[in-house]
XYZ file of C-alpha atoms in Angstrom:
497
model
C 0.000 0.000 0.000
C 1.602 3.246 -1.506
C 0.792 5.800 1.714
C 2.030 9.269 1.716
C 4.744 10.463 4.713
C 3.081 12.494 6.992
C 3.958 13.309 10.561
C 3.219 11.455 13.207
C 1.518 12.383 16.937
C 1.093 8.403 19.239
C -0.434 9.217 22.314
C -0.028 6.446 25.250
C -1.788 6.800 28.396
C -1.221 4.081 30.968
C -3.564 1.082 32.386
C -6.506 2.481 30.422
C -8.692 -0.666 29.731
C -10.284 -0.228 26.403
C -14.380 -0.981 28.456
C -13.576 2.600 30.198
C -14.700 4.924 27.154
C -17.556 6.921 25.370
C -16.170 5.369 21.702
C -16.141 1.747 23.359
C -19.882 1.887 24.441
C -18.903 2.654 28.574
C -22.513 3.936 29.547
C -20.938 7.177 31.352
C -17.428 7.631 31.463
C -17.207 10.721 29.754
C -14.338 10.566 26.734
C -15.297 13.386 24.763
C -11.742 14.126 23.129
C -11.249 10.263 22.456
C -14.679 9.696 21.116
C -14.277 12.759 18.314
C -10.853 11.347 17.230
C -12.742 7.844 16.816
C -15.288 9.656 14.584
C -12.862 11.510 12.390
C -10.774 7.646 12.195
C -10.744 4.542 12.522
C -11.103 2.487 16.090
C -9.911 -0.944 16.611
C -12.635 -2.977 18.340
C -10.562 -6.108 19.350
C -7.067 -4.270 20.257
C -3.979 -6.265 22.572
C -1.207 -5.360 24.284
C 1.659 -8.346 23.936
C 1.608 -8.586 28.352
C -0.468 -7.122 30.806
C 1.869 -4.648 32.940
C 4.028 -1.735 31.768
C 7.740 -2.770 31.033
C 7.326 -5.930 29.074
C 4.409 -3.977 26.815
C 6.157 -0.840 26.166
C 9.660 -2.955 25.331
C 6.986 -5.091 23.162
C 5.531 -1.665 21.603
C 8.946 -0.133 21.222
C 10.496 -3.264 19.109
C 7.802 -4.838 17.668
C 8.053 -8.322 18.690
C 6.220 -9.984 20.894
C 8.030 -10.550 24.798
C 8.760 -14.463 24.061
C 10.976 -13.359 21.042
C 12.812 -10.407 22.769
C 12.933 -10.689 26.490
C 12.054 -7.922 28.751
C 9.926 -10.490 30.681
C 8.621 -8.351 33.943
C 9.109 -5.454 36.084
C 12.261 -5.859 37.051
C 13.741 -6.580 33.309
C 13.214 -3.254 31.417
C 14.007 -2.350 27.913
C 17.912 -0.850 27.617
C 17.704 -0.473 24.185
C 20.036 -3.245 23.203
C 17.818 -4.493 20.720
C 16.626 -1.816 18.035
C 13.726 0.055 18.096
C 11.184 1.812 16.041
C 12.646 5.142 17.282
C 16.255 3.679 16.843
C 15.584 3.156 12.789
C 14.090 6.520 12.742
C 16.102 8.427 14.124
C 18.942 6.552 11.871
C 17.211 7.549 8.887
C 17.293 11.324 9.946
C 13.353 11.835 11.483
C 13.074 13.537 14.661
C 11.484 10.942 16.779
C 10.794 12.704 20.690
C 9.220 11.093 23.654
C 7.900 13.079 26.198
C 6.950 11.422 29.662
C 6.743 7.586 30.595
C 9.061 5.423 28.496
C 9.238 2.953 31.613
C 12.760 1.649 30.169
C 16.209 1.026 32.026
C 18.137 3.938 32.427
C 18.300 7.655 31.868
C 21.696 7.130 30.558
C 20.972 4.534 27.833
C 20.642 4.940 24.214
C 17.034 4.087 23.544
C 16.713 5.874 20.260
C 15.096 8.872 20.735
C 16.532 12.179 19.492
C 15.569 13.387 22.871
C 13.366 12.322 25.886
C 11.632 15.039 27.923
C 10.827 14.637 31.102
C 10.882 10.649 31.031
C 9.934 8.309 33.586
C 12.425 5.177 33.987
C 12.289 2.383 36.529
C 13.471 2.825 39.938
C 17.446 2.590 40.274
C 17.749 0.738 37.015
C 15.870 -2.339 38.811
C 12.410 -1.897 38.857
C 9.900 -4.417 41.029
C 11.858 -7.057 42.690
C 9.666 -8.880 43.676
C 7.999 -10.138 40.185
C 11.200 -12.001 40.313
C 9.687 -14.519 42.873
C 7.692 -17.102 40.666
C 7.076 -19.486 43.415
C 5.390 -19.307 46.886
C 4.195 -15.514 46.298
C 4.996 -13.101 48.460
C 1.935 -11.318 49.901
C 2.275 -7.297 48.928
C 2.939 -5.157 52.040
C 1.908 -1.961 49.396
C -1.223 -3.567 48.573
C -3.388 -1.029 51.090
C -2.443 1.868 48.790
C -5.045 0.814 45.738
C -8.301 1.661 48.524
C -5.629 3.688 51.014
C -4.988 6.582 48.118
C -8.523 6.527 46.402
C -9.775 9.720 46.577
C -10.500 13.447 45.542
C -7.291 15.510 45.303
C -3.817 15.149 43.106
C -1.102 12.891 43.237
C 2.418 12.752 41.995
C 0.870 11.281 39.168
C -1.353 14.037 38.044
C 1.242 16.398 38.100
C 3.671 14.376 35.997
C 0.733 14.166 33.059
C 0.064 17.727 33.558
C 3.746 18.541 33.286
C 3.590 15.992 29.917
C 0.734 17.584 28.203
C 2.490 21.267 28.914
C 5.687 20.339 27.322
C 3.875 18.220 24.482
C 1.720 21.393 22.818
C 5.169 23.635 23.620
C 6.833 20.865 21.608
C 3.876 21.328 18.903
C 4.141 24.962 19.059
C 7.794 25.171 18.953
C 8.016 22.689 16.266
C 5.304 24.806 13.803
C 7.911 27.707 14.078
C 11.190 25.468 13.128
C 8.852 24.220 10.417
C 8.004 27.658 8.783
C 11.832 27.902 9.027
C 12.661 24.939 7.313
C 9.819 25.531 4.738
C 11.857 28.826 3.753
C 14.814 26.611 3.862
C 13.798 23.458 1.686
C 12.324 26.149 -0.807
C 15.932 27.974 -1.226
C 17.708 24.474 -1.125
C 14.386 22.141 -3.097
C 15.025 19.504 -0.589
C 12.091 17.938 1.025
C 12.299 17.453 5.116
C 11.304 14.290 7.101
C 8.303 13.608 8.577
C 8.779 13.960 12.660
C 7.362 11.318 15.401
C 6.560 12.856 18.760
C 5.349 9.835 21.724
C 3.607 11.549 24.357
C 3.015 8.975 27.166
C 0.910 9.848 30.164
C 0.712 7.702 33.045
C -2.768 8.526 33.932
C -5.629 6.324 34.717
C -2.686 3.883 36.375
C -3.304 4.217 40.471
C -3.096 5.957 42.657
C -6.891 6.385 42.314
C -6.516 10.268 43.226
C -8.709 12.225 40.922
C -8.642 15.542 40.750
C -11.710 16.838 42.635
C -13.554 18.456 39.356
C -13.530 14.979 37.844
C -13.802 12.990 40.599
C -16.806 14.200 41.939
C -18.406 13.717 38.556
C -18.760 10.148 39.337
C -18.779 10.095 42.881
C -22.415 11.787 43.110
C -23.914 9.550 41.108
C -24.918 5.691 41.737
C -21.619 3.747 40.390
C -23.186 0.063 39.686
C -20.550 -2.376 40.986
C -17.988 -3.783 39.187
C -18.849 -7.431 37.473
C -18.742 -10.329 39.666
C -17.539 -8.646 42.415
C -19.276 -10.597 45.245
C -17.276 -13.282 46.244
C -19.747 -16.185 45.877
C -19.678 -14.946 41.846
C -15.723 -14.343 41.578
C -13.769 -17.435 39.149
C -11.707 -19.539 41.513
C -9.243 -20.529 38.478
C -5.578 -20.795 40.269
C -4.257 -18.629 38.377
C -6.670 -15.748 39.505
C -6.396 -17.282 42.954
C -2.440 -17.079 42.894
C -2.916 -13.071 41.487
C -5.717 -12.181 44.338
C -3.178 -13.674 46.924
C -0.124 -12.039 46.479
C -1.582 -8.751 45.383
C -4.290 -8.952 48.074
C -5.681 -5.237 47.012
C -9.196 -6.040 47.709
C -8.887 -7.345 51.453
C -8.742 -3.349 51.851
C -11.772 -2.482 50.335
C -15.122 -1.962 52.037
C -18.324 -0.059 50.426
C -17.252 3.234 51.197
C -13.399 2.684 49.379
C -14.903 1.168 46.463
C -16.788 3.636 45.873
C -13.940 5.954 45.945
C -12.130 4.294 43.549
C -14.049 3.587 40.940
C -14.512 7.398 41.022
C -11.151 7.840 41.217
C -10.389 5.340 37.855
C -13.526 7.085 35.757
C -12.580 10.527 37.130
C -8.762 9.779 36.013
C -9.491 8.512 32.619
C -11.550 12.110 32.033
C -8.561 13.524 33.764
C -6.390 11.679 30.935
C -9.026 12.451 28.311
C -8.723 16.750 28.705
C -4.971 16.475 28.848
C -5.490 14.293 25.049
C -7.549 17.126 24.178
C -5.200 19.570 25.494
C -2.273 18.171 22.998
C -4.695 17.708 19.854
C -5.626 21.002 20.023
C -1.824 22.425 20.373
C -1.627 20.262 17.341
C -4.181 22.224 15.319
C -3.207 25.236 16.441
C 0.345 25.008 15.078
C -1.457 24.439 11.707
C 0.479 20.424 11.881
C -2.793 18.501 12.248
C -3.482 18.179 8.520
C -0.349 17.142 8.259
C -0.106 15.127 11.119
C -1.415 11.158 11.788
C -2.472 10.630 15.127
C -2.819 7.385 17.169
C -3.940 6.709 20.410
C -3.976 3.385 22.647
C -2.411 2.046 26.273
C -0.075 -0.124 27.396
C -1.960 -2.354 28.915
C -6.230 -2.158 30.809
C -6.766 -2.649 34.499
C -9.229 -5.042 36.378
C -10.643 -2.436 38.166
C -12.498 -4.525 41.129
C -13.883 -7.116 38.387
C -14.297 -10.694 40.249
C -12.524 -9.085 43.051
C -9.461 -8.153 40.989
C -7.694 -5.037 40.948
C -4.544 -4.042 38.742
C -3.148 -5.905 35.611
C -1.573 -8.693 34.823
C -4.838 -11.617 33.873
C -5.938 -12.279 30.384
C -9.105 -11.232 30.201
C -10.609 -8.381 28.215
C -10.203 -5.195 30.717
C -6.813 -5.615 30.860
C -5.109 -7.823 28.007
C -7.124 -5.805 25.660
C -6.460 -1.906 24.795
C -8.078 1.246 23.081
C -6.532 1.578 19.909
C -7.897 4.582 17.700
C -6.060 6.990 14.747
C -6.829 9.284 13.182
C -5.630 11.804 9.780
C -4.450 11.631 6.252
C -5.169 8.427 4.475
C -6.830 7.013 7.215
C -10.201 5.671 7.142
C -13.064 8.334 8.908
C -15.616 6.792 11.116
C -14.400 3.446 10.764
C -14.183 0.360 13.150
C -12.102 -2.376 12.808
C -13.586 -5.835 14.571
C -10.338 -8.108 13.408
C -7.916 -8.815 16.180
C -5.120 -6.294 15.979
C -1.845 -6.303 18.521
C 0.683 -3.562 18.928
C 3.314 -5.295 17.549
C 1.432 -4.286 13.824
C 2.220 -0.669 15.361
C 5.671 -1.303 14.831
C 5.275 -1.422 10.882
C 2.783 1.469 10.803
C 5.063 4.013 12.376
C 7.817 3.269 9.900
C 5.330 3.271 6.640
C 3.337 6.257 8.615
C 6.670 8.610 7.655
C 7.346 7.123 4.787
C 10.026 4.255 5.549
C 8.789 1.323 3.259
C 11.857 -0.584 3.003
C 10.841 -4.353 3.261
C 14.150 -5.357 5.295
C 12.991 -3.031 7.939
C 10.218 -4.900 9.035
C 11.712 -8.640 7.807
C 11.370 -11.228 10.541
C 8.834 -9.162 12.689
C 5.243 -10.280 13.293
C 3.459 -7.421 12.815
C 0.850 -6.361 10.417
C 0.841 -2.496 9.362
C -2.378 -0.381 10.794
C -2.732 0.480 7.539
C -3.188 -2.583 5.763
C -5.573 -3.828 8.678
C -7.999 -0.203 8.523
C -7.990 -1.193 4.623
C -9.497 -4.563 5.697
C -6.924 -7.278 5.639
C -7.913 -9.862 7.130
C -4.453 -12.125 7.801
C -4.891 -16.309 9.125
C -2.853 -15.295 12.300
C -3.183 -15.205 16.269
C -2.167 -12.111 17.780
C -0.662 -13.343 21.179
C -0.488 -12.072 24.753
C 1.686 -13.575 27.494
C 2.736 -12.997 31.051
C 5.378 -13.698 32.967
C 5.379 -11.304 36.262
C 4.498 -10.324 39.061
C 1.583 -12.756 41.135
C 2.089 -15.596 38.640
C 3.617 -18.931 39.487
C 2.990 -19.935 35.770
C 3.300 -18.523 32.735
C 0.047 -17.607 30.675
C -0.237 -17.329 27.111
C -3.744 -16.267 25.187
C -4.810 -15.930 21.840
C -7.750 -15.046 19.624
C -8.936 -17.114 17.785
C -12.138 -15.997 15.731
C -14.649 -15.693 18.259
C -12.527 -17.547 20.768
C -10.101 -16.232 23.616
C -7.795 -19.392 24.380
C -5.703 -18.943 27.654
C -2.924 -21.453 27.939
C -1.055 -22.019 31.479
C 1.711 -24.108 31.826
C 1.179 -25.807 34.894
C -2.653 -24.986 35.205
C -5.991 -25.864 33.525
C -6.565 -23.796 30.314
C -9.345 -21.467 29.832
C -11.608 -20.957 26.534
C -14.414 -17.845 26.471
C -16.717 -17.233 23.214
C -16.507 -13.580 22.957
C -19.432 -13.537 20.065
C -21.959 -15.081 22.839
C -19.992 -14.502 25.992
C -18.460 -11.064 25.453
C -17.964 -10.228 29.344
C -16.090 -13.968 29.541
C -19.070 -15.147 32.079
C -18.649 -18.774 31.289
C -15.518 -20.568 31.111
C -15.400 -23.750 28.505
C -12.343 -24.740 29.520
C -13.607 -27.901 31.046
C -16.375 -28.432 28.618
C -15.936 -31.515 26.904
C -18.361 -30.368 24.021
C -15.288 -27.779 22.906
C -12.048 -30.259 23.319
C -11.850 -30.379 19.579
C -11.610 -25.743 20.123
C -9.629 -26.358 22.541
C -7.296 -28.361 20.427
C -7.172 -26.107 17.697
C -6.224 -23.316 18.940
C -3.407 -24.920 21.402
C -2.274 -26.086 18.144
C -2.492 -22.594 16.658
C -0.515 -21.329 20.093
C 2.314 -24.043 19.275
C 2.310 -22.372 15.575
C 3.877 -19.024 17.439
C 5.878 -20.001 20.219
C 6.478 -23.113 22.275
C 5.194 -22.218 25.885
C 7.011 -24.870 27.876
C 10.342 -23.595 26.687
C 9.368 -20.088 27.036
C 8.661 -20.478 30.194
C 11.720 -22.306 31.154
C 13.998 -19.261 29.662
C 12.079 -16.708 31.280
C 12.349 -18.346 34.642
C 16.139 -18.941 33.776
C 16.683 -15.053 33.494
C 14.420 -14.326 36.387
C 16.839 -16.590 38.817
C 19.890 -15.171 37.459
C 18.307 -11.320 38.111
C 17.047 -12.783 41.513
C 20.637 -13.645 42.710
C 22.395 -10.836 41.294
C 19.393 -8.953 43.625
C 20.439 -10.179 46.715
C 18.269 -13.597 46.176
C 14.389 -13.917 47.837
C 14.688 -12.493 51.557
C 16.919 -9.195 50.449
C 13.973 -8.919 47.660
C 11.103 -9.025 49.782
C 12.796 -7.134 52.703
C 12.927 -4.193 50.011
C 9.203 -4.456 49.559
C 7.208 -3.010 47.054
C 6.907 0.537 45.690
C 2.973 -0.104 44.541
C 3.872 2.374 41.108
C 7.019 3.985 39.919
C 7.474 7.278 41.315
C 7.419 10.563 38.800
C 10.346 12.493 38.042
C 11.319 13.962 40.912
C 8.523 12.227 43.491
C 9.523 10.910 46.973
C 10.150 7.255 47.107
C 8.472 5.306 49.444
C 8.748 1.260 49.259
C 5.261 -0.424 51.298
């Protein structure tokens, strides 16, 4: 597909499960920004991350391959930028390609490809969380009191930092329109076209803690917030997998009516919080006079449980937090559009690179994605996109696919799960153990075996976990250090449990 260069504007908020907006059908979260950049683009219905918590899914977004293939396996293994990224082949081809706020990477020092990073967040001392290092008899989280303990009306070091990032993303935008009027004087003395820039804003917001700022907060905190689903605990799954999660990050032995309430009115007030600050940026960007010459996308790392069968957090398979909003939005792009085929952000790897005009094949040889492009145009390619997790509150690795209508979730030492999204679409009803779908079941473990091999991968995972474990200080030194609950901001007091 021949597609013009344009500029490019990707937007990343954090923890932002694609059931908590207007454009996604949420009954009153209010999205307004979001929902008009669905309607002037295209919106992927059935969007994944490649793992349910930040590092592993932003090393995933940044190189395009999926975590089995590259590494970066949890919290405490971030990307360093030894293998290349997106921005890395930019930038090598001459585009300015900028992040401003979370990256969630290694070290401030590394080469990560970017031409610059402003104000970026990067994981604690270079080591991140510890404790997703210990993969057998899970430690119970000390921190866990601070999902209900911080819920709340106010700010937090975390609405600063996205208020800092959406500042210094529209003077970015307005700074850059004046360079370009320059150049454009420039390139018409010389006749040589310039190169298209990338700019990654990354907010951190709706990610806890659950402190909204009062103006959105107490938009849904006078009102009757229905609870979240199966949230008594005769109705919550008791798969071991889920039982191993609630255990170690034991965030809902904290709650009681009144805290709940609080933070679901924290999460919706955030993600309106998060939704002005997109708004904020966009409109920098057409006031600059860029947009019509800008592409802009917009999705999350990864969706959060938010109280759902008791859960709160990341790091399960199911749709609130494997899946992700995934909108863009400009030239060439389809308007009003919506996309139902299962789309990962590893095909946002070949986008960005076709998006400025980079079409060489051997830049995307030997990667699994599928451009944006091609999928808004309709493609529909015989392939599983793939999530998998390897972290934090897991004794076993989990690996899930789609698979038409089906979600397959694969553990290695623990009974698989199967959901039919086209009948079951809040995953209700596990078939898993139904022996009317054994011959589903065995198709798509045999379409999971056609990507990766998940015994192996989860012996080389837990191989590099060990090895990060000992050069730690081994088990007691790691949970004696405790947990920090979320990475602080720039600048932001640290305070571990």
């Amino acid at each position: 597909m021949d597609i013009p260069a344009r500029n490019l504007l990707i937007i990343m908020s954090d923890e932002h499960s694609p059931k908590a907006l207007g454009c996604y059908g949420h009954p009153f979260v209010e999205t307004p920004h979001l929902d008009r950049l669905a309607a002037r683009g295209t919106r992927f219905s059935a969007a994944y991350c490649t793992s349910p918590v930040c590092i592993p899914a932003r090393a995933s977004f940044a190189v395009g391959k999926y975590i089995h293939q590259v590494g970066y396996w949890d919290n405490a293994d971030a990307y360093d930028g030894a293998i290349p990224s997106w921005h890395h082949k930019l930038r090598d081809l001459d585009h300015s390609v900028v992040s401003v706020g979370k990256l969630h990477f290694r070290l401030v020092d590394e080469d990560h490809g970017f031409s610059e990073e402003i104000i970026p967040m990067h994981i604690l001392e270079g080591k991140g969380d510890l404790m997703g290092l210990v993969r057998s008899d899970l430690p119970v989280r000390r921190g866990a009191y601070k999902m209900a303990g911080l819920a709340g009306p106010g700010e937090s070091q975390y609405t600063f930092y996205d208020r800092e990032i959406a500042a210094r993303a529209q003077i970015w935008l307005r700074e850059k329109a004046i360079e370009a009027l320059k150049e454009q004087v420039a390139r018409h003395e010389e006749r040589q076209p310039g190169k298209p820039w990338v700019l990654f804003v990354s907010l951190v917001c709706p990610h806890f803690p659950l402190t909204a700022p009062p103006q959105y907060y107490y938009r849904y905190y006078n009102r009757d917030l229905p609870l979240p689903k199966l949230y008594a605990p005769d109705q919550r799954p008791t798969h071991p997998y889920l039982q191993d999660y609630a255990g170690s990050f034991n965030y809902d032995d904290y709650f009681d009516e009144t805290s709940l309430k609080k933070a679901l009115a924290g999460y919706y007030g955030l993600c309106s919080f998060l939704d002005d600050n997109v708004g904020l940026v966009l409109d920098a960007l057409a006031a600059a006079g860029l947009a019509d010459d800008t592409r802009v996308v917009y999705t999350s790392d990864h969706g959060d449980n938010l109280g759902t069968r008791g859960l709160w957090g990341k790091s399960t398979m199911f749709e609130e937090t494997a899946g992700v909003p995934l909108i863009m939005a400009g030239p060439d792009i389809p308007v009003g559009k919506v996309i139902a085929t299962p789309v990962s952000h590893v095909d946002v790897y070949p986008f960005v690179l076709q998006a400025v005009g980079e079409n060489d094949p051997a830049l995307t040889e030997g990667y699994p994605g599928i451009s944006l492009f091609d999928l808004a145009a309709g493609a529909k390619p015989d392939r599983n996109v793939l999530v998998e997790y390897h972290g934090m509150g897991s004794t076993t690795g989990a690996f899930m696919i789609r698979h038409g209508k089906y979600k397959y979730v694969y553990y290695v030492a623990y009974p698989a799960q199967l959901f039919d999204l086209e009948a079951d679409p809040e995953e209700l009803d596990d078939l898993g153990a139904d022996p009317n779908f054994k011959a589903v079941l065995a198709e798509c473990h045999a379409r999971l075996l056609r990507i990766c091999d998940p015994d192996d991968v989860e012996r080389r995972a837990k191989e590099r976990q060990a090895v990060l474990l000992a050069a730690s200080g081994g088990r007691e030194a790691v949970v004696a250090r405790g947990d920090l609950g979320f990475t602080p901001a720039p600048g932001a007091a640290i305070s571990f449990d």
